[in-house]
Amino acid sequence: MDRVGTIFNIQRFSVQDGPGIRTLVFLKGCPLTCLWCCNPESRGVKPDVLFRKMKCLGCDRCVGNCPKGAIRSVEGGRVIDREKCDLCMECVRKCYAGALETAGEEKSVTEIVEEVLKDWQFYGNSGGGVTLSGGEPLMQPEFAADILRECKRNGIHTAIETCGYARWEDYEKLLGWLDLVLFDLKQMDSKMHRKVTGVPNERILENLEKLVRAGKQVIVRLPLIPGINSHREHIEKVGRFCQELSIAQAHLLPYHKLGVQKYEALGIAYPLEELGAVSDEELEEFRRILEGYGITVTIYNHS
């Protein structure tokens, strides 16, 4: 059976999400609600409607053609009543300006693998491959497993980026087809983790340990958010934990605001509007701390 799932993007020629040149497949759905999330359109498994105010011509075709009356005209743009909207996407089809767009579409495993295979030569030359990201790939575990399996059958290196908050039995569905795990560690304190992501971290840390014991190569990824986890105490805790598990690589991901416009497009207030950036001096300090625990550190700065 050619399984079908929901994705919201396929990005080619990535060099920051695993070794070599990679194709990223972004699966929809995430169990976390991180305050700094740069892909808020990924949270629900179903498609969403985005409204790009700067593209709107004010023609009101969307208002007149919505069968649920879920769109109304207001000063400065249009407002979508997300409770009324049934995601029929009629408004998207009627919007000639492209101000309304769909975030998320159904794709079969075959369609995705065909897209991934377009860059097969680049993977071989660079040691690259495919990375499933999101959202959280484990929100669609069977779909993710089928993609990884077909990629491995075609000789492609496979990776996932995961928040760690999933059932272990769902991870087990992927293990036979998985070369690398990019594992996000957002906050070592469970109470604070719940406050900033919506869930505690006990299951996350347990899954990380199990992945290491299963013999998987794991790289921890640390999103660095000022006032939340970008301080010495937290980095020390991460270093000790990784050392205990013999995890040898870490990626530092400094906070950025590249996803802010997506919140506006979804009609959601961005919760960290006033937050500043992590300084270069802090990044180098965190690098030195982790290297002191025998961890090789790569910094990916989007600023």
C-alpha positions as MATLAB code, in Angstrom:
seq = 'MDRVGTIFNIQRFSVQDGPGIRTLVFLKGCPLTCLWCCNPESRGVKPDVLFRKMKCLGCDRCVGNCPKGAIRSVEGGRVIDREKCDLCMECVRKCYAGALETAGEEKSVTEIVEEVLKDWQFYGNSGGGVTLSGGEPLMQPEFAADILRECKRNGIHTAIETCGYARWEDYEKLLGWLDLVLFDLKQMDSKMHRKVTGVPNERILENLEKLVRAGKQVIVRLPLIPGINSHREHIEKVGRFCQELSIAQAHLLPYHKLGVQKYEALGIAYPLEELGAVSDEELEEFRRILEGYGITVTIYNHS';
ca = [
       0.000    0.000    0.000;
       1.305    3.445   -0.960;
       0.715    5.263    2.314;
      -0.385    8.907    2.279;
       0.536   11.537    4.865;
       0.524   15.308    5.313;
       3.589   17.463    4.748;
       4.007   21.229    4.571;
       7.283   21.588    2.706;
      10.097   19.825    0.889;
      13.361   21.749    0.972;
      16.250   20.754   -1.278;
      19.962   21.467   -0.883;
      20.025   21.847    2.901;
      23.446   21.665    4.579;
      22.446   22.186    8.226;
      20.301   19.159    9.025;
      22.653   16.220    8.831;
      25.794   15.446    6.833;
      26.288   16.554    3.237;
      23.650   17.977    0.919;
      20.188   16.911    2.038;
      16.534   17.072    1.162;
      14.301   17.968    4.098;
      10.751   16.665    4.249;
       8.629   18.572    6.754;
       5.790   16.480    8.202;
       2.825   18.226    9.788;
       1.839   17.751   13.403;
       3.685   18.465   16.637;
       2.853   17.603   20.273;
       4.758   20.647   21.565;
       3.829   24.334   21.565;
       7.275   25.891   21.958;
       7.078   29.645   22.555;
       9.807   30.260   19.964;
       8.527   27.854   17.291;
       9.500   29.062   13.805;
       7.019   26.742   12.054;
       3.681   27.341   13.823;
       1.863   26.091   10.724;
       3.298   22.655   11.503;
       1.455   22.100   14.790;
      -1.736   20.549   13.489;
      -1.677   17.433   11.318;
      -4.396   18.831    9.054;
      -3.715   21.604    6.503;
      -4.095   25.248    7.555;
      -4.953   28.455    5.713;
      -2.411   31.282    5.815;
      -3.344   34.897    5.060;
      -0.480   37.077    3.766;
      -1.737   40.618    4.389;
       0.906   42.303    2.217;
      -0.331   40.423   -0.869;
      -4.039   41.195   -0.390;
      -5.628   43.370   -3.117;
      -8.851   43.918   -1.187;
     -11.048   42.339   -3.866;
     -13.114   40.398   -1.294;
     -13.428   37.333   -3.543;
     -12.508   35.232   -0.508;
     -15.239   36.830    1.609;
     -17.922   36.264   -1.019;
     -16.895   32.744   -1.922;
     -16.406   31.198    1.531;
     -19.302   28.721    1.945;
     -19.051   28.912    5.742;
     -18.904   32.698    6.003;
     -15.636   32.312    7.891;
     -13.849   35.315    6.346;
     -14.677   38.938    7.000;
     -13.212   42.176    5.795;
     -11.651   44.482    8.386;
      -9.485   47.564    8.183;
      -6.010   46.468    7.139;
      -6.895   43.016    5.841;
      -9.114   39.978    6.278;
      -9.857   37.894    9.360;
     -10.479   34.158    9.233;
     -12.743   32.631   11.875;
     -10.824   29.401   12.461;
     -13.786   27.873   14.312;
     -16.066   28.259   11.288;
     -13.446   27.339    8.677;
     -13.727   23.713    7.509;
     -10.541   23.870    5.379;
     -12.366   23.441    2.078;
      -9.728   25.803    0.557;
     -12.260   27.504   -1.709;
     -10.863   30.862   -0.586;
      -7.359   29.816   -1.635;
      -8.594   28.817   -5.079;
     -10.408   32.148   -5.526;
      -7.503   34.334   -4.360;
      -5.746   35.421   -7.542;
      -3.239   37.555   -5.613;
      -1.924   34.596   -3.642;
      -2.655   36.275   -0.308;
      -4.363   33.097    0.879;
      -2.363   29.890    0.733;
      -2.508   26.359    2.035;
      -0.025   25.149    4.616;
       0.000   21.397    4.276;
      -0.862   18.896    1.571;
      -1.315   15.175    1.287;
       1.478   13.295   -0.455;
       2.084    9.617   -1.006;
       5.323    7.908   -0.032;
       6.025    7.342   -3.726;
       5.617   11.039   -4.537;
       7.968   12.057   -1.750;
      10.641    9.498   -2.612;
      10.501   10.558   -6.264;
      11.214   14.122   -5.160;
      14.040   13.004   -2.891;
      15.641   10.949   -5.660;
      16.003   14.018   -7.896;
      19.172   14.902   -5.969;
      20.538   11.381   -5.618;
      23.837   12.322   -7.299;
      24.412   15.171   -4.829;
      23.896   12.827   -1.884;
      26.536   10.445   -3.192;
      29.084   13.174   -3.843;
      28.596   14.948   -0.513;
      27.651   12.129    1.863;
      24.166   13.605    2.155;
      20.672   12.183    2.135;
      17.163   12.826    3.417;
      16.056   14.277    6.759;
      12.484   14.085    8.054;
      11.621   17.136   10.117;
       8.482   18.985   11.063;
       6.599   19.523   13.132;
       7.443   16.166   14.616;
       7.855   13.197   12.233;
       6.693   10.803   14.962;
       3.211   12.341   14.780;
       2.863   10.278   11.571;
       5.042    7.284   12.490;
       3.922    4.767    9.866;
       4.176    7.375    7.116;
       7.652    8.400    8.320;
       8.783    4.771    8.543;
       7.650    4.059    4.982;
       9.531    7.086    3.620;
      12.713    6.074    5.428;
      12.405    2.467    4.292;
      12.033    3.405    0.637;
      14.920    5.855    0.857;
      17.165    3.182    2.389;
      16.156    0.751   -0.352;
      17.463    3.359   -2.802;
      20.765    3.653   -0.940;
      20.042    7.055    0.616;
      21.341    8.097    4.053;
      18.410    8.806    6.392;
      17.899   11.081    9.381;
      15.095   12.502   11.485;
      14.888   15.652   13.565;
      12.758   14.937   16.629;
      11.598   16.700   19.771;
      11.662   13.357   21.586;
       8.065   13.504   22.810;
       6.602   10.353   21.269;
       5.831    6.775   22.196;
       8.885    4.537   22.182;
       6.992    1.941   20.141;
       6.663    4.566   17.401;
      10.423    5.150   17.385;
      10.867    1.398   17.071;
       8.960    1.502   13.772;
      11.706    3.721   12.337;
      14.877    2.192   13.802;
      15.518   -0.337   11.052;
      15.617    2.399    8.395;
      17.302    5.176   10.348;
      20.969    6.227   10.203;
      20.999    9.432   12.263;
      18.862   11.144   14.907;
      18.970   14.920   15.373;
      17.493   15.179   18.862;
      16.297   18.504   20.269;
      17.075   19.207   23.920;
      15.129   22.316   24.812;
      15.222   22.414   28.621;
      16.668   20.005   31.198;
      14.330   21.135   33.989;
      10.974   19.390   33.528;
       8.886   22.114   35.187;
      10.398   24.808   32.963;
      10.115   22.490   29.946;
       6.366   22.214   30.511;
       6.096   25.985   30.891;
       7.781   26.805   27.580;
       6.753   23.820   25.412;
       3.503   22.576   26.964;
       4.840   19.144   27.995;
       7.274   17.789   30.641;
      10.606   16.288   29.601;
      10.780   12.889   31.344;
       9.600   10.959   28.290;
      11.965   12.984   26.077;
      15.064   12.182   28.131;
      14.030    8.543   28.404;
      13.633    8.262   24.625;
      17.038    9.841   24.102;
      18.635    7.226   26.344;
      16.803    4.436   24.522;
      17.929    5.686   21.117;
      21.543    5.696   22.286;
      21.182    2.184   23.748;
      19.651    1.056   20.441;
      22.951    1.956   18.794;
      21.717    4.949   16.831;
      24.017    7.857   16.048;
      22.591   10.829   17.913;
      23.427   14.510   17.608;
      21.765   16.721   20.215;
      20.440   20.063   19.030;
      20.125   22.923   21.476;
      17.831   25.814   20.538;
      19.220   28.719   22.573;
      16.445   31.026   23.760;
      17.368   34.061   25.920;
      15.813   33.880   29.369;
      14.764   30.255   28.888;
      17.814   28.069   28.335;
      20.723   30.211   27.116;
      22.643   30.266   30.375;
      25.664   28.463   31.774;
      23.770   26.294   34.269;
      21.589   24.747   31.589;
      24.482   24.133   29.212;
      26.430   22.435   32.007;
      23.468   20.125   32.663;
      23.286   19.250   28.981;
      27.019   18.573   28.884;
      26.906   16.221   31.870;
      23.873   14.376   30.521;
      25.434   13.901   27.085;
      28.715   12.783   28.598;
      26.908   10.109   30.620;
      25.347    8.802   27.389;
      28.576    9.110   25.369;
      26.918   11.538   22.948;
      29.784   13.166   21.098;
      28.171   15.856   18.923;
      25.962   18.882   19.543;
      24.466   21.630   17.386;
      23.833   25.075   18.865;
      20.830   26.817   17.276;
      20.634   30.477   18.370;
      17.214   32.083   18.628;
      15.933   33.905   15.536;
      12.684   35.491   14.399;
      12.458   34.044   10.896;
       9.001   32.585   11.569;
       7.301   35.671   13.011;
       5.330   36.475    9.841;
       3.805   32.996    9.919;
       2.105   33.816   13.233;
       0.486   36.864   11.673;
      -0.577   34.748    8.681;
      -2.263   32.303   11.064;
      -3.869   35.057   13.142;
      -1.772   34.146   16.182;
       0.057   36.576   18.457;
       3.816   35.937   18.581;
       4.693   35.382   22.275;
       8.366   36.444   22.216;
       8.166   39.707   20.275;
      10.553   41.595   22.559;
      13.187   38.875   22.848;
      16.743   39.700   21.811;
      19.485   37.531   20.336;
      22.161   35.328   21.894;
      25.518   37.107   21.647;
      28.556   35.700   19.869;
      30.398   35.770   23.187;
      27.723   33.615   24.802;
      27.818   31.165   21.917;
      31.574   30.750   22.283;
      31.202   30.275   26.035;
      28.606   27.551   25.498;
      30.852   25.931   22.912;
      33.740   25.817   25.378;
      31.533   24.349   28.114;
      30.322   21.499   25.917;
      33.765   20.848   24.499;
      34.906   20.440   28.100;
      32.628   17.399   28.246;
      34.208   15.903   25.147;
      31.468   17.096   22.782;
      32.168   18.403   19.275;
      30.091   21.536   18.735;
      28.723   23.122   15.554;
      27.010   26.514   15.667;
      24.281   27.239   13.118;
      23.571   30.955   13.255;
      20.660   32.228   11.138;
      21.208   35.900   11.918;
];
